[in-house]
PDB file of C-alpha atoms in Angstrom:
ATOM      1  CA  UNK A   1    -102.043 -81.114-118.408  1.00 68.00           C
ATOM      2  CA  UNK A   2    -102.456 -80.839-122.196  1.00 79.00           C
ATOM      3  CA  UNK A   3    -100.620 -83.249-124.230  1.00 89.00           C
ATOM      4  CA  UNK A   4     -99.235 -80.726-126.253  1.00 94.00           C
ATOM      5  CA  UNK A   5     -98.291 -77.279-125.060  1.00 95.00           C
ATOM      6  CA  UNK A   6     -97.125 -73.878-126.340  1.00 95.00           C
ATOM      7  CA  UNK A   7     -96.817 -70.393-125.297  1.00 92.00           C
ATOM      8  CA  UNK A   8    -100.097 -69.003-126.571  1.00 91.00           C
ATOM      9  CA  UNK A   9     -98.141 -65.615-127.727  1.00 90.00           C
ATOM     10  CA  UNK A  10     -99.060 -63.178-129.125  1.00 94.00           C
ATOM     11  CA  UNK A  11     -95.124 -62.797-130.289  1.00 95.00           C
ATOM     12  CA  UNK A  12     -94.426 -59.008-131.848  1.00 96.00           C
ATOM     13  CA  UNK A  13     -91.876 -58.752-133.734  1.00 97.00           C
ATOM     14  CA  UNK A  14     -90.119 -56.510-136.506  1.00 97.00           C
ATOM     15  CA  UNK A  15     -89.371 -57.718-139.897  1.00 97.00           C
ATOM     16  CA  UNK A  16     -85.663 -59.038-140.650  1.00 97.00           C
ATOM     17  CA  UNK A  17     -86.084 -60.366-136.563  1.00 97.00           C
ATOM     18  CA  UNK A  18     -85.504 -64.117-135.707  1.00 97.00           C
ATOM     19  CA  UNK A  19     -88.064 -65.454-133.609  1.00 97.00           C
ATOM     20  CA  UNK A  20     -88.354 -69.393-131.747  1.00 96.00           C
ATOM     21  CA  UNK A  21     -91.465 -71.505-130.666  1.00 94.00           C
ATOM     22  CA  UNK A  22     -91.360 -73.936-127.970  1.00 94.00           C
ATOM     23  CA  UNK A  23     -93.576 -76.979-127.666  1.00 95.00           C
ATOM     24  CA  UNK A  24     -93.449 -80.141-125.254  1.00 96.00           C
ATOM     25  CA  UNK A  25     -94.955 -82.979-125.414  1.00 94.00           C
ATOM     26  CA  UNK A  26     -96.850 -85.395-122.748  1.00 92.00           C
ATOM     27  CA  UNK A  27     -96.893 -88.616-124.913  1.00 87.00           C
ATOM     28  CA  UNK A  28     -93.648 -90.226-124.675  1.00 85.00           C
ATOM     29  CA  UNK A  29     -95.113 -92.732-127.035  1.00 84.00           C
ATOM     30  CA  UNK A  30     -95.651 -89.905-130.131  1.00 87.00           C
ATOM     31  CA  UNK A  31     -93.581 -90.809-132.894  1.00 83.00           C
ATOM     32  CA  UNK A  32     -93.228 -88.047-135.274  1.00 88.00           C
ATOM     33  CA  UNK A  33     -93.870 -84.301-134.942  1.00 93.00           C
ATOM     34  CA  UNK A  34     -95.124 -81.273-137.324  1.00 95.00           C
ATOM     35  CA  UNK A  35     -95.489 -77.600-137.350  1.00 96.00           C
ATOM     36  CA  UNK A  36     -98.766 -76.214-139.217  1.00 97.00           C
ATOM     37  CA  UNK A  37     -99.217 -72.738-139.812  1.00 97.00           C
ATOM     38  CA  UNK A  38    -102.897 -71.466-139.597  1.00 97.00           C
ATOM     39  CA  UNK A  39    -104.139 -67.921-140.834  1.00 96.00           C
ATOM     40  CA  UNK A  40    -106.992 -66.317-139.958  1.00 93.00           C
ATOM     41  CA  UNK A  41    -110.032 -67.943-140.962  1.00 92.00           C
ATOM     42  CA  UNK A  42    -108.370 -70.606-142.926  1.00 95.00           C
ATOM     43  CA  UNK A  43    -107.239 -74.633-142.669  1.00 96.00           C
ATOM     44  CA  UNK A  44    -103.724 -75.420-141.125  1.00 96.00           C
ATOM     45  CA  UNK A  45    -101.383 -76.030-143.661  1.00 96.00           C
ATOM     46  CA  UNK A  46     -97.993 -78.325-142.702  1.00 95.00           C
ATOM     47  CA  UNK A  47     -95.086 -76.386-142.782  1.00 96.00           C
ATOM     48  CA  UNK A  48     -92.447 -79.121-141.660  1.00 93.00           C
ATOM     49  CA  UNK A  49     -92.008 -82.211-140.856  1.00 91.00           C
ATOM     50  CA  UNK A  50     -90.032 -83.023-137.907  1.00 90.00           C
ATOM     51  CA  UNK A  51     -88.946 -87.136-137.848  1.00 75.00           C
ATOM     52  CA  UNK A  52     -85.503 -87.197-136.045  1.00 77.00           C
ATOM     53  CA  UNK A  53     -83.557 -84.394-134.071  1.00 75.00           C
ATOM     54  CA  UNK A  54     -84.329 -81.633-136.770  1.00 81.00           C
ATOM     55  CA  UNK A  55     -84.106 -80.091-139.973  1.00 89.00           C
ATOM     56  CA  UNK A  56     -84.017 -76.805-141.890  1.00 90.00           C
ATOM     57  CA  UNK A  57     -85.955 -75.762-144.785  1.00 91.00           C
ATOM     58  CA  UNK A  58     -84.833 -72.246-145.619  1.00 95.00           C
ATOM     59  CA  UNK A  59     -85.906 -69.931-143.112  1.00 97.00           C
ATOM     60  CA  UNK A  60     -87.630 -72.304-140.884  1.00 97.00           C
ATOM     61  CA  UNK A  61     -85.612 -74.554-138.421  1.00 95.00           C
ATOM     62  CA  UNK A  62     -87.342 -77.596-136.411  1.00 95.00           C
ATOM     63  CA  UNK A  63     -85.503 -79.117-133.555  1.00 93.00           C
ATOM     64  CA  UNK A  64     -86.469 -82.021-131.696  1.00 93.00           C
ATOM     65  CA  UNK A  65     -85.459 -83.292-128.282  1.00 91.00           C
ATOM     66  CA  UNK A  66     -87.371 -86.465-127.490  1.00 90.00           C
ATOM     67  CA  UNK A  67     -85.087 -86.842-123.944  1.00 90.00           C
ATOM     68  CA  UNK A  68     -86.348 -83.321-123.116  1.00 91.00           C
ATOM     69  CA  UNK A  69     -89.806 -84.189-124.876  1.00 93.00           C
ATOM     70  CA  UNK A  70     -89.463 -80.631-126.413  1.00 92.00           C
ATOM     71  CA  UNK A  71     -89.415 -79.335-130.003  1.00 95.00           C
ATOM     72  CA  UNK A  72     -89.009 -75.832-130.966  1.00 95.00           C
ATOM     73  CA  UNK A  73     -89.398 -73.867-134.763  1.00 96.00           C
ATOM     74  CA  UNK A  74     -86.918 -71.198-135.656  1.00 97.00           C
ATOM     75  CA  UNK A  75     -88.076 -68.395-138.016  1.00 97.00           C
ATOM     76  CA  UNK A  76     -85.106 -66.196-139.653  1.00 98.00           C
ATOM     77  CA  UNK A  77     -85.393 -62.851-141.359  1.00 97.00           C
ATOM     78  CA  UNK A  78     -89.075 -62.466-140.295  1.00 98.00           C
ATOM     79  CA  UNK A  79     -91.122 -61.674-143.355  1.00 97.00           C
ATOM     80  CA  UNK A  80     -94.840 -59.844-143.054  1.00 97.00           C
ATOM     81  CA  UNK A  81     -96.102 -62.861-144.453  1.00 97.00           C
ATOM     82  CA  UNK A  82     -94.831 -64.932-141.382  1.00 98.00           C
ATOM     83  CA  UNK A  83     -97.943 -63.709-139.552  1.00 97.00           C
ATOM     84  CA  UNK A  84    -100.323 -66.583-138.417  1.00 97.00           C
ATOM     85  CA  UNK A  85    -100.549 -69.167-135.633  1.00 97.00           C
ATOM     86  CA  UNK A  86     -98.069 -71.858-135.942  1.00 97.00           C
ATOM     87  CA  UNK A  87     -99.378 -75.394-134.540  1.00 97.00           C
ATOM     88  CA  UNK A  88     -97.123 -77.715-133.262  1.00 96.00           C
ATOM     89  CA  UNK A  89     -98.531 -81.087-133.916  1.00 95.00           C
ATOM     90  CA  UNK A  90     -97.757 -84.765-131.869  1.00 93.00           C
ATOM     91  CA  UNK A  91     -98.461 -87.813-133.974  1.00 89.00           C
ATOM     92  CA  UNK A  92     -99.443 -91.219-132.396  1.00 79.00           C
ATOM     93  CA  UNK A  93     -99.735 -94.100-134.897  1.00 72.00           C
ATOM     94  CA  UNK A  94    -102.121 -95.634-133.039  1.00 69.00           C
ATOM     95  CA  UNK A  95    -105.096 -94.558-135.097  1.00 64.00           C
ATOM     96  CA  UNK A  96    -102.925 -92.202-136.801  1.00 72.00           C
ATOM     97  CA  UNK A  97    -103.978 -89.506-135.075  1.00 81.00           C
ATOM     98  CA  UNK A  98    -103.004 -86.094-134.820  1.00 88.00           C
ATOM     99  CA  UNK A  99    -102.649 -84.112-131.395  1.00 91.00           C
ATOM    100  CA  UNK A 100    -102.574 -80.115-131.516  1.00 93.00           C
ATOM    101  CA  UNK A 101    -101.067 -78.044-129.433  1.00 94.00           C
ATOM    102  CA  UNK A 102    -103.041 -74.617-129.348  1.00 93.00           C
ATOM    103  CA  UNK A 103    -100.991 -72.891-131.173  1.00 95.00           C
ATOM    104  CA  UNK A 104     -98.388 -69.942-130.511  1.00 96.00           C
ATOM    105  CA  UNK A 105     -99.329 -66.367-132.710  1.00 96.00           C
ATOM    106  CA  UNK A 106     -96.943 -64.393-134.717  1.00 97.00           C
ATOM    107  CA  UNK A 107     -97.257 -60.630-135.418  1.00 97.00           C
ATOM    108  CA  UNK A 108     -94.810 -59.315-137.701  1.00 97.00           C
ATOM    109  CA  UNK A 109     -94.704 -56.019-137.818  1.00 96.00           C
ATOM    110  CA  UNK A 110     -92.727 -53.470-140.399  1.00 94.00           C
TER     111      UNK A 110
ATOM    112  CA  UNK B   1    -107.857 -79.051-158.807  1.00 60.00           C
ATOM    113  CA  UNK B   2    -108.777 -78.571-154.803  1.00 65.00           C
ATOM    114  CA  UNK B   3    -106.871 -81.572-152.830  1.00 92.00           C
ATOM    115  CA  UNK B   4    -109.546 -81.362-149.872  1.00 97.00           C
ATOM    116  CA  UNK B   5    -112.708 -80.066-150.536  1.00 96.00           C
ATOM    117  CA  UNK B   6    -115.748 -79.718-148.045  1.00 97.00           C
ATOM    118  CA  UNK B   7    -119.489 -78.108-148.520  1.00 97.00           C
ATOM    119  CA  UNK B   8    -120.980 -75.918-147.359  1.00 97.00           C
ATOM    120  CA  UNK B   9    -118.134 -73.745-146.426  1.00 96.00           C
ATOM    121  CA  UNK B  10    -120.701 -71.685-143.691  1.00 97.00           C
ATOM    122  CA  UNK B  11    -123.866 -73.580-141.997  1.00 97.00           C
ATOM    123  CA  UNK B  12    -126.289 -71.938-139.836  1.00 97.00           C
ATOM    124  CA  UNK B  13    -128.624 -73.990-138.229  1.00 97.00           C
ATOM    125  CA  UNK B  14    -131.267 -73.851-135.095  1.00 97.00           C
ATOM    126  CA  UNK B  15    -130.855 -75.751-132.289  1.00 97.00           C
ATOM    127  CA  UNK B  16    -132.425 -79.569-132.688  1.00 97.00           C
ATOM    128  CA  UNK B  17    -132.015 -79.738-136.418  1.00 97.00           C
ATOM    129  CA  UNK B  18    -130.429 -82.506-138.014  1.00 97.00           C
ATOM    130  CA  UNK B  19    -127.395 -81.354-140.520  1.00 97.00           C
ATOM    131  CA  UNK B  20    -124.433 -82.734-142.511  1.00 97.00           C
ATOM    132  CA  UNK B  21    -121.162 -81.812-143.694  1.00 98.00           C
ATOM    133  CA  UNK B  22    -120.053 -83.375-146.976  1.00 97.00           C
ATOM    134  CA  UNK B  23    -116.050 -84.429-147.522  1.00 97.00           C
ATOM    135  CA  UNK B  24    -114.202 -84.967-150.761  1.00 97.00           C
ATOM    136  CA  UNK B  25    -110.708 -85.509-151.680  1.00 96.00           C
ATOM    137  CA  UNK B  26    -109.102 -86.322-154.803  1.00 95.00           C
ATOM    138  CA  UNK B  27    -105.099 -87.066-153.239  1.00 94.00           C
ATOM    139  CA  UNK B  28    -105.668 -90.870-153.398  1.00 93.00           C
ATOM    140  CA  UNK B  29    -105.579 -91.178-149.620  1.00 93.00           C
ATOM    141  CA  UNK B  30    -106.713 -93.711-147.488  1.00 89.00           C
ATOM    142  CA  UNK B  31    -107.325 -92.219-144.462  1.00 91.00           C
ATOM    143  CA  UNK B  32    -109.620 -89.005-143.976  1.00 94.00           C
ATOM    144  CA  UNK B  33    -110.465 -87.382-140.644  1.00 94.00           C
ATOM    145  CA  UNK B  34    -112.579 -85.242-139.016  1.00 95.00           C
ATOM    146  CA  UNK B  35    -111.378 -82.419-136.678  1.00 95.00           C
ATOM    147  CA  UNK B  36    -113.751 -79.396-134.492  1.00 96.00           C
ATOM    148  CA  UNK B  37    -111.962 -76.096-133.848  1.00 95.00           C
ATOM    149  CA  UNK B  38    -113.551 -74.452-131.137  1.00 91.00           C
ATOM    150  CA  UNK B  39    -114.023 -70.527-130.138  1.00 84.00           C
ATOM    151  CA  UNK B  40    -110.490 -70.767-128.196  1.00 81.00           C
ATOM    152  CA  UNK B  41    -108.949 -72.356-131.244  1.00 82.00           C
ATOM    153  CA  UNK B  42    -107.819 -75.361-130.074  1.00 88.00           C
ATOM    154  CA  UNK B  43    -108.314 -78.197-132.861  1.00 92.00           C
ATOM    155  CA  UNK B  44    -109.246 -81.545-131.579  1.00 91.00           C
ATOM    156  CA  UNK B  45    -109.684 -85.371-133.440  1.00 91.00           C
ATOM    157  CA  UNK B  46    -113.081 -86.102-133.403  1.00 92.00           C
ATOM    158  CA  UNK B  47    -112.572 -89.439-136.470  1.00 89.00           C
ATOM    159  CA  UNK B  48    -110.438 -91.063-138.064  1.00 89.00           C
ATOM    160  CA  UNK B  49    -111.389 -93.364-140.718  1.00 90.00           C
ATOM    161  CA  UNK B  50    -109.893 -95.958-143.424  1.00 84.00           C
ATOM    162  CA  UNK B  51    -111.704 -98.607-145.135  1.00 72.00           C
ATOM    163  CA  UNK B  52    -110.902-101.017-142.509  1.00 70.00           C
ATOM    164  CA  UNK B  53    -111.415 -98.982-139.248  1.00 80.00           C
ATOM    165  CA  UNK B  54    -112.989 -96.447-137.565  1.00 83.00           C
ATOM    166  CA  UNK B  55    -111.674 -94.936-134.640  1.00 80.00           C
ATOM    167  CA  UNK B  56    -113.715 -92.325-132.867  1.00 77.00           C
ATOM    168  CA  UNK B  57    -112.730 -89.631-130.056  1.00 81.00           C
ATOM    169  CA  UNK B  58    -114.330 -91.051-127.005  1.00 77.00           C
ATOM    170  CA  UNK B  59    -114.995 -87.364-126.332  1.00 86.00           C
ATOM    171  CA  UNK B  60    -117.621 -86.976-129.541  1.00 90.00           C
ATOM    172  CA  UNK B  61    -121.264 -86.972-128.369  1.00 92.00           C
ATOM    173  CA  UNK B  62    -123.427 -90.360-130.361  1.00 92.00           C
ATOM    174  CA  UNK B  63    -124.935 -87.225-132.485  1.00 96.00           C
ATOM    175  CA  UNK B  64    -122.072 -87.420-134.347  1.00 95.00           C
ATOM    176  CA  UNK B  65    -121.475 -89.653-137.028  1.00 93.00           C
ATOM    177  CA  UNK B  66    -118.932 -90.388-140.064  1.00 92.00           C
ATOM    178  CA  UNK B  67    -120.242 -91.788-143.119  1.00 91.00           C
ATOM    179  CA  UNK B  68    -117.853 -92.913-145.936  1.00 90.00           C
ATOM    180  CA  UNK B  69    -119.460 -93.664-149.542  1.00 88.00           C
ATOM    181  CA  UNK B  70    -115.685 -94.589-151.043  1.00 88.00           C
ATOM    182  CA  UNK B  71    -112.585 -93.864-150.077  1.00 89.00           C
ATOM    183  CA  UNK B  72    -112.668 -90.497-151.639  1.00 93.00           C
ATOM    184  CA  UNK B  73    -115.108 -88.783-149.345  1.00 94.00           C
ATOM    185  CA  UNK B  74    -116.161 -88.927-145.304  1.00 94.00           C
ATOM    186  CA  UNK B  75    -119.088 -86.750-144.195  1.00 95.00           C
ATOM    187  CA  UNK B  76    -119.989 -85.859-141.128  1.00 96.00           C
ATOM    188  CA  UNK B  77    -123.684 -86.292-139.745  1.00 97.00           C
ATOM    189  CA  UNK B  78    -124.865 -84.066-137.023  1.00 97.00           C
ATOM    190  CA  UNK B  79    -128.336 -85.083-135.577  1.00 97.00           C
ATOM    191  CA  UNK B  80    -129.809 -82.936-132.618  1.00 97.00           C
ATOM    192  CA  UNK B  81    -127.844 -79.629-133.040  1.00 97.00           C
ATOM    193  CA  UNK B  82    -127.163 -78.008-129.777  1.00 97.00           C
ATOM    194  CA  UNK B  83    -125.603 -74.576-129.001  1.00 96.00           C
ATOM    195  CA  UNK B  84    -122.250 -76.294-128.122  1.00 94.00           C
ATOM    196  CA  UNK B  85    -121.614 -77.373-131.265  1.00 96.00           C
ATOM    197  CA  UNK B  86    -121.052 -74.279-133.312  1.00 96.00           C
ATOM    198  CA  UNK B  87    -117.292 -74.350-134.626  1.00 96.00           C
ATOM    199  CA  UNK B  88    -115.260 -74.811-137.730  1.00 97.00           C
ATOM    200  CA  UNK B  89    -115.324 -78.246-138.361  1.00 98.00           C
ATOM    201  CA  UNK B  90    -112.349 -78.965-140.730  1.00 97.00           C
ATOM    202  CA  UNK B  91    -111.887 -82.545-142.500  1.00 97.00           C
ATOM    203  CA  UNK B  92    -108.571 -83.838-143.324  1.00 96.00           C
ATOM    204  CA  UNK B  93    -106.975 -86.793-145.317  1.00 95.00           C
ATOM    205  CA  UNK B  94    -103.540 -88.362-145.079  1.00 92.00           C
ATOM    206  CA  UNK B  95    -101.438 -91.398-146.707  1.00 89.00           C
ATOM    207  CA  UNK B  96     -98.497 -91.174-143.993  1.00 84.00           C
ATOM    208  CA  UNK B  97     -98.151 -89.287-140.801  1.00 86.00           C
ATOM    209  CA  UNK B  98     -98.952 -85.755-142.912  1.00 90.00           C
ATOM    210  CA  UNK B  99    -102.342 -84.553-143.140  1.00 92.00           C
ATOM    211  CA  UNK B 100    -104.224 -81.939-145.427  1.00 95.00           C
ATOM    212  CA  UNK B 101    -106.544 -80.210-144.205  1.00 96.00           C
ATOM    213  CA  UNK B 102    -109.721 -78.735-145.978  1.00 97.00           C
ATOM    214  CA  UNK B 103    -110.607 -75.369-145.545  1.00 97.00           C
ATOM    215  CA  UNK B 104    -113.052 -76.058-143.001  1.00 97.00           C
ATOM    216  CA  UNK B 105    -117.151 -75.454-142.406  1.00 98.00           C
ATOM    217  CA  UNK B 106    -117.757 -72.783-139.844  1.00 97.00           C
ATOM    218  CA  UNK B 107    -121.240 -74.461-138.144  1.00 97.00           C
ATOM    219  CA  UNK B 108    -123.280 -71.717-135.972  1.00 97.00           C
ATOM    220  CA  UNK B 109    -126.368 -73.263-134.044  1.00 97.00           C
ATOM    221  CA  UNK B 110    -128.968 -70.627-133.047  1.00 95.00           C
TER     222      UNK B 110
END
């Protein structure tokens, strides 16, 4: 089982449509979480930060369940833009290491 | 004004040869990282490094290996390329939890 795992997608959806990710997470011991958004051919870039049971950053909602060992991203009024992967990240501070999930893909179409 | 910054951005290389990927970041981190992204996507921890420690991914074949001049820059030596190895190889740095990403080296061995 992967320590981090999300439904690969590909999600289709119009614009203006609100759209959620779902992660879990193996490692009880992970300590804070993130979602990245990668585009084609480039780096992951952090989107948010997720440190206790959520938060909210225009659009974008994070929610985190550490009983459930689940965390899921809202998007809202799906922009063109929107389209990527978005990587939902576990960190351990042992190390400091990052653990990647492999990403769920979002298709926005007009 | 690039916070992560790696060279060469593409590397193609035969099979045996010895190559490296240089590092650089100018975000006064202390930590930088090196991650592979493989043809399936999935992005995996191969180092992390400060100035005190070095903690590899018991996964990473000996052929790799992390050197760090100063705390500014990690690069990443390759020695006896194999076929296996082609991916984008993207470093990272961090202070915190967060990490930023460069915008990765996409290695193909022949």
């Amino acid at each position: 089982r992967k320590e981090v795992e999300q439904d690969p997608g590909p999600f289709n959806v119009p614009e203006g449509a609100t759209v959620a990710f779902n992660c879990t997470y193996s490692n009880s011991a992970s300590q804070s979480f993130f979602w990245y958004r990668q585009d084609c051919r480039k780096e992951p870039k952090l989107l948010m930060s997720v440190y206790s049971s959520g938060n909210e950053d225009g659009r974008f909602t994070a929610q985190l369940n550490r009983a459930s060992q689940y965390i899921s991203l809202l998007i809202r009024d799906s922009k063109l833009s929107d389209s990527a992967t978005y990587l939902c990240v576990a960190h351990n501070n042992a190390g400091n290491m990052l653990t990647f999930g492999g990403g769920t893909r979002l298709m926005v179409k007009p | 004004d690039t916070a992560v910054s790696q060279t060469p951005k593409y590397l193609v290389t035969q099979m045996g040869n010895d190559k490296s990927i240089k590092c650089e970041q100018n975000l006064g981190h202390d930590t930088m990282y090196w991650y592979k992204q493989d043809s399936k996507k999935f992005l995996k921890i191969m180092f992390s490094y400060n100035n005190k420690e070095l903690i590899i991914n018991e996964t990473v074949p000996n052929r790799f290996s992390p050197k760090s001049p100063d705390k500014a820059h990690l690069n990443l030596h390759i020695n006896s390329l194999e076929l296996g190895d082609s991916a984008v190889y993207f470093c990272a740095s961090s202070r915190g939890p967060e990490q930023f990403f460069g915008p990765g080296t996409r290695l193909t061995v022949l």
